Coordinates of C-alpha atoms in Angstrom, one line a residue:
Chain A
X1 CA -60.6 -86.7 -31.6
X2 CA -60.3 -89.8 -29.8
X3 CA -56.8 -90.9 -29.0
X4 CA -57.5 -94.8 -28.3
X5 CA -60.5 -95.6 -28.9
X6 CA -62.4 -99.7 -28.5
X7 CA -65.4 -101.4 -29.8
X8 CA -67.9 -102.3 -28.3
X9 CA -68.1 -100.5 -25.0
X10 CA -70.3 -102.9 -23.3
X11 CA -70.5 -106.3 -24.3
X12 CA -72.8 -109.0 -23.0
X13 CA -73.1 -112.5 -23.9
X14 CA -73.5 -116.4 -23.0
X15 CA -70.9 -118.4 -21.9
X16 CA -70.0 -120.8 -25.0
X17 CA -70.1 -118.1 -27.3
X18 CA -67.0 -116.7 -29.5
X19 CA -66.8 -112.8 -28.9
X20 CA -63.9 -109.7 -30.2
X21 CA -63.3 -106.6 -29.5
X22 CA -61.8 -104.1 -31.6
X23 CA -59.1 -101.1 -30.8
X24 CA -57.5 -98.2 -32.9
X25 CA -55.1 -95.7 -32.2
X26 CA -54.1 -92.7 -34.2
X27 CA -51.2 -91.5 -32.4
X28 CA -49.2 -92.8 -34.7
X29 CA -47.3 -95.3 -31.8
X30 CA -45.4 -98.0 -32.8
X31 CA -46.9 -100.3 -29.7
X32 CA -50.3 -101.2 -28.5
X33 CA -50.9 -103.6 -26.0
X34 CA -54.6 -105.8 -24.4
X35 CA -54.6 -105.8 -20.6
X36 CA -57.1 -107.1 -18.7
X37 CA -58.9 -105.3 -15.3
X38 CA -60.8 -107.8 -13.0
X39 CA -63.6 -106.8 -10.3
X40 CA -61.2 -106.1 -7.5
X41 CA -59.2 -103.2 -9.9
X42 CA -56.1 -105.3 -10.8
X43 CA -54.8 -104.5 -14.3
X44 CA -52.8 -106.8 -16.1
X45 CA -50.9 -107.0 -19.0
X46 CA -52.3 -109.5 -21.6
X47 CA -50.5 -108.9 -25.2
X48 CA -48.5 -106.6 -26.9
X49 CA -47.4 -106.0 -30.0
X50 CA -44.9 -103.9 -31.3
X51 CA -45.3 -102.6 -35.0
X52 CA -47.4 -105.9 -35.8
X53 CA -45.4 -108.2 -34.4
X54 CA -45.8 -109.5 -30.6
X55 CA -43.3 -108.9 -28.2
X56 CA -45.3 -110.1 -24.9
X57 CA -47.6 -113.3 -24.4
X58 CA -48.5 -113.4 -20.6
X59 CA -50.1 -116.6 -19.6
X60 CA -53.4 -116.2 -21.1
X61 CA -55.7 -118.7 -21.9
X62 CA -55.2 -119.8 -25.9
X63 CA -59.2 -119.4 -26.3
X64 CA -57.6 -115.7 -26.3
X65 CA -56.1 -114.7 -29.6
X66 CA -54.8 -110.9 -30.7
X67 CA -54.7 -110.2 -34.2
X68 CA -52.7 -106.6 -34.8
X69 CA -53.7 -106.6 -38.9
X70 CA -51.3 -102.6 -39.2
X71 CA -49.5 -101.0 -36.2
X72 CA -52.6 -98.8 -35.4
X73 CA -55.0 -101.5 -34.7
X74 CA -55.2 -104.6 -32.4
X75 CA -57.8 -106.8 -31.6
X76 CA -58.4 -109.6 -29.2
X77 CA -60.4 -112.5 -30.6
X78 CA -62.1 -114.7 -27.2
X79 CA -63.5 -117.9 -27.6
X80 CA -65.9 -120.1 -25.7
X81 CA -66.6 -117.3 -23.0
X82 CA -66.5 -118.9 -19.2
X83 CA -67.8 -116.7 -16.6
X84 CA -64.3 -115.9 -15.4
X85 CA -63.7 -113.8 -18.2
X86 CA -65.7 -111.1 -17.2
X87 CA -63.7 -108.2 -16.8
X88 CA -62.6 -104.8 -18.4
X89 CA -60.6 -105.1 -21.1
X90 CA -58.4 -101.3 -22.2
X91 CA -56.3 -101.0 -24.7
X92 CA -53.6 -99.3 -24.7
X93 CA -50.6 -97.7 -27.0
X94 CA -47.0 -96.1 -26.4
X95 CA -44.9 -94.8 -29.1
X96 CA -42.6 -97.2 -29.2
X97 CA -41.3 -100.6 -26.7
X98 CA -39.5 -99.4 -23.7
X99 CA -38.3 -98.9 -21.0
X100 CA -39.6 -95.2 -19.9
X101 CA -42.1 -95.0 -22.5
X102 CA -45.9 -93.8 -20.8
X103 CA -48.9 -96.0 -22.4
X104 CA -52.3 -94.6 -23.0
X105 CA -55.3 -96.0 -22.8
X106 CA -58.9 -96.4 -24.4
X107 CA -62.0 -96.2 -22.9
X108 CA -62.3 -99.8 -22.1
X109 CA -65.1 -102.8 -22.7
X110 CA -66.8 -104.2 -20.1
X111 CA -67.7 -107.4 -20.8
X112 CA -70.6 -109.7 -18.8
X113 CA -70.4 -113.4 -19.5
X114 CA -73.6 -114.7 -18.4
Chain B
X1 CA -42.1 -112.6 -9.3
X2 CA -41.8 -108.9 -9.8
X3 CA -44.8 -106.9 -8.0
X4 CA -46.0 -103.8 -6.9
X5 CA -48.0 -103.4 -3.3
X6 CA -50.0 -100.4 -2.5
X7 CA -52.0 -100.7 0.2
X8 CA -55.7 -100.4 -1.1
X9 CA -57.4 -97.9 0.9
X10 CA -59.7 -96.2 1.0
X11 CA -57.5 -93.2 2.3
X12 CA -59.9 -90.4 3.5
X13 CA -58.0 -86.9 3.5
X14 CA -59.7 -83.5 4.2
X15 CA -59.9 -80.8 1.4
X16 CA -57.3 -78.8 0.8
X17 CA -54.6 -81.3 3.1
X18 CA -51.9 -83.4 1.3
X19 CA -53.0 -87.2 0.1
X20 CA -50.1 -88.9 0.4
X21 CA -49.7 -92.6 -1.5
X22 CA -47.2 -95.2 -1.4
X23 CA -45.9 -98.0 -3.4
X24 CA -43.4 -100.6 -2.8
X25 CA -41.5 -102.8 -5.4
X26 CA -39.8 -106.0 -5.6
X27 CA -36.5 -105.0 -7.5
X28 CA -34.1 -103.0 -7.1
X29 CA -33.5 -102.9 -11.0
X30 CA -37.0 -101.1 -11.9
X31 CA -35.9 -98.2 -14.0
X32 CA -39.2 -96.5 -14.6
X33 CA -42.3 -95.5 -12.1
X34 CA -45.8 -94.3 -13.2
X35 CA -48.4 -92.5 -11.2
X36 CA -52.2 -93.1 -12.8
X37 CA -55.0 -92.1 -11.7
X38 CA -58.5 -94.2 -12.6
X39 CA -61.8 -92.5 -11.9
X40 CA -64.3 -94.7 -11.4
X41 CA -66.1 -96.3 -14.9
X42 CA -63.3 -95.1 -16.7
X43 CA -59.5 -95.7 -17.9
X44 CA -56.2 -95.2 -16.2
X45 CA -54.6 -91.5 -17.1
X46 CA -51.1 -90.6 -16.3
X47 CA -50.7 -88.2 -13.8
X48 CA -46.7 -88.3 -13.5
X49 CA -43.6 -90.2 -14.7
X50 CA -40.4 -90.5 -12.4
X51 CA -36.9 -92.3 -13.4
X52 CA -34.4 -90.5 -10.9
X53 CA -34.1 -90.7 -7.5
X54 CA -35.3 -87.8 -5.6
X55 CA -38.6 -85.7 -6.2
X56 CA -40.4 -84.6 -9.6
X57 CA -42.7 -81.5 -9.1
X58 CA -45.9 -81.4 -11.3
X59 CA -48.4 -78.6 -10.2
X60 CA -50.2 -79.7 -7.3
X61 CA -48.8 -83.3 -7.6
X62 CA -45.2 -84.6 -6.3
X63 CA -43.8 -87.7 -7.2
X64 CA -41.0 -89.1 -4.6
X65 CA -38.8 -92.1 -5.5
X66 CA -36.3 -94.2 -3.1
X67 CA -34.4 -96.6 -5.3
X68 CA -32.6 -97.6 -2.2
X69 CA -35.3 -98.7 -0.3
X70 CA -38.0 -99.4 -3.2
X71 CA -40.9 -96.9 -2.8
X72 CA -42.3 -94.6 -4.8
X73 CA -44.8 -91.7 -3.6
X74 CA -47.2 -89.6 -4.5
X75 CA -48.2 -86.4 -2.7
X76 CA -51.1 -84.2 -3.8
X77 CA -50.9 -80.8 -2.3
X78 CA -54.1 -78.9 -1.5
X79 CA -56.7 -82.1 -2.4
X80 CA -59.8 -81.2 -4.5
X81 CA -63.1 -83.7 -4.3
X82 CA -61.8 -84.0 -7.6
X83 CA -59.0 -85.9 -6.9
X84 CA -61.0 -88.6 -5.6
X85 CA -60.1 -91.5 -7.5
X86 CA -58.3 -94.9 -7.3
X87 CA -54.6 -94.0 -8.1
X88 CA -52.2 -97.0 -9.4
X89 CA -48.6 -97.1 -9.3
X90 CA -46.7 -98.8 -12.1
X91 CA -43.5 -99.9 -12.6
X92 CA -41.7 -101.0 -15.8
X93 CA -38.8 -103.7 -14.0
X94 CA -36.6 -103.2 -17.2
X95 CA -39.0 -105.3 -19.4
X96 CA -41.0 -104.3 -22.0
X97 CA -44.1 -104.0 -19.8
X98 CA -45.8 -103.0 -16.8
X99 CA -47.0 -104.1 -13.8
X100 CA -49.4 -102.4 -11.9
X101 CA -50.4 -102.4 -8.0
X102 CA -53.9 -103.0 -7.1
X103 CA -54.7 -99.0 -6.9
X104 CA -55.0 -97.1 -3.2
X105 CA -59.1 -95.9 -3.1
X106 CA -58.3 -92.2 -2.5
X107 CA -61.9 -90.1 -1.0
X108 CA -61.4 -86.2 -0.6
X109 CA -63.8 -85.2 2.1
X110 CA -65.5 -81.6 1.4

């Protein structure tokens, strides 16, 4: 009965190549969000989107691109991979945008560009 | 810029001692703190949630906040080898997201 869950878990691939990653939640929140972990453990916030619509853009890349098609899924589209863009990439999901509200998060992909 | 510093280990504490972790914030407007706690391979899970000054009891686990002087602790009574795990402290600075530290390595030592 998995909370957040993502697709793939692992994903390897060439650099050049377009790549997405899927996430669901059914926990029925209102806000999901992409963030990004690189080697040395530092999570940061990517996207988010509130009830389909986004509410935060960080400065990301534009090969980037989150597509939320209803409030329990959102996806994160990456084109032409570089090397720096091997990472772990959670997902996460709060019930609704603000200020005290906890976020919780899927298993994560780990992603190789080679 | 808005950030959280914790410093990054890794902290060694004996079984059954208190682990104690700090984190340090950049403005004095942050209105919410999160303790998580990341084994390693896998995602961030909330251990506690603290929005007043003062300290918020949880089982073994004690969060401490000091709006005044911009820290928030965590203190795990009794440590378990279990507890071993890269802990991150997250602030939401009145925005609608948050920022993580860099996580403080935490090793329980049998």
């Amino acid at each position: 009965d998995t909370a957040v869950s993502q697709t793939p878990k692992y994903l390897v691939t060439q650099m050049g190549n377009d790549k997405s990653i899927k996430c669901e939640q059914n926990l029925g929140h209102d806000t999901m969000y992409w963030y990004k972990q690189d080697s040395k453990k530092f999570l940061k916030i990517m996207f988010s989107y509130n009830n389909k619509e986004l509410i935060i853009n960080e400065t990301v890349p534009n090969r980037f691109s989150p597509k939320s098609p209803d409030k329990a899924h959102l996806n994160l589209h990456i084109n032409s991979l570089e090397l720096g863009d091997s990472a772990v990439y959670f997902c996460a999901s709060s019930q609704r945008t603000g200020v005290g509200e906890t976020q919780y998060f899927g298993p994560g992909t780990r992603l190789l560009v080679l | 810029q808005k950030e959280v510093e914790q410093n990054s280990g890794p902290l060694s504490v004996p079984e059954g001692a208190i682990a104690s972790l700090n984190c340090t914030y950049s403005d004095r407007g942050s209105q919410s703190f999160f303790w998580y706690r990341q084994y390693s391979g896998k995602s961030p899970e909330l251990i506690m949630s603290i929005y007043s000054n003062g300290d918020k009891e949880d089982g073994r686990f004690t969060a401490q906040l000091n709006k005044a002087s911009q820290y928030v602790s965590l203190l795990i009574r009794d440590s378990q080898p279990s507890d071993s795990a890269t802990y991150l402290c997250a602030v939401n600075f009145g925005n609608e997201k948050l920022t993580f530290g860099t996580g403080t390595r935490l090793t329980i030592i049998p």
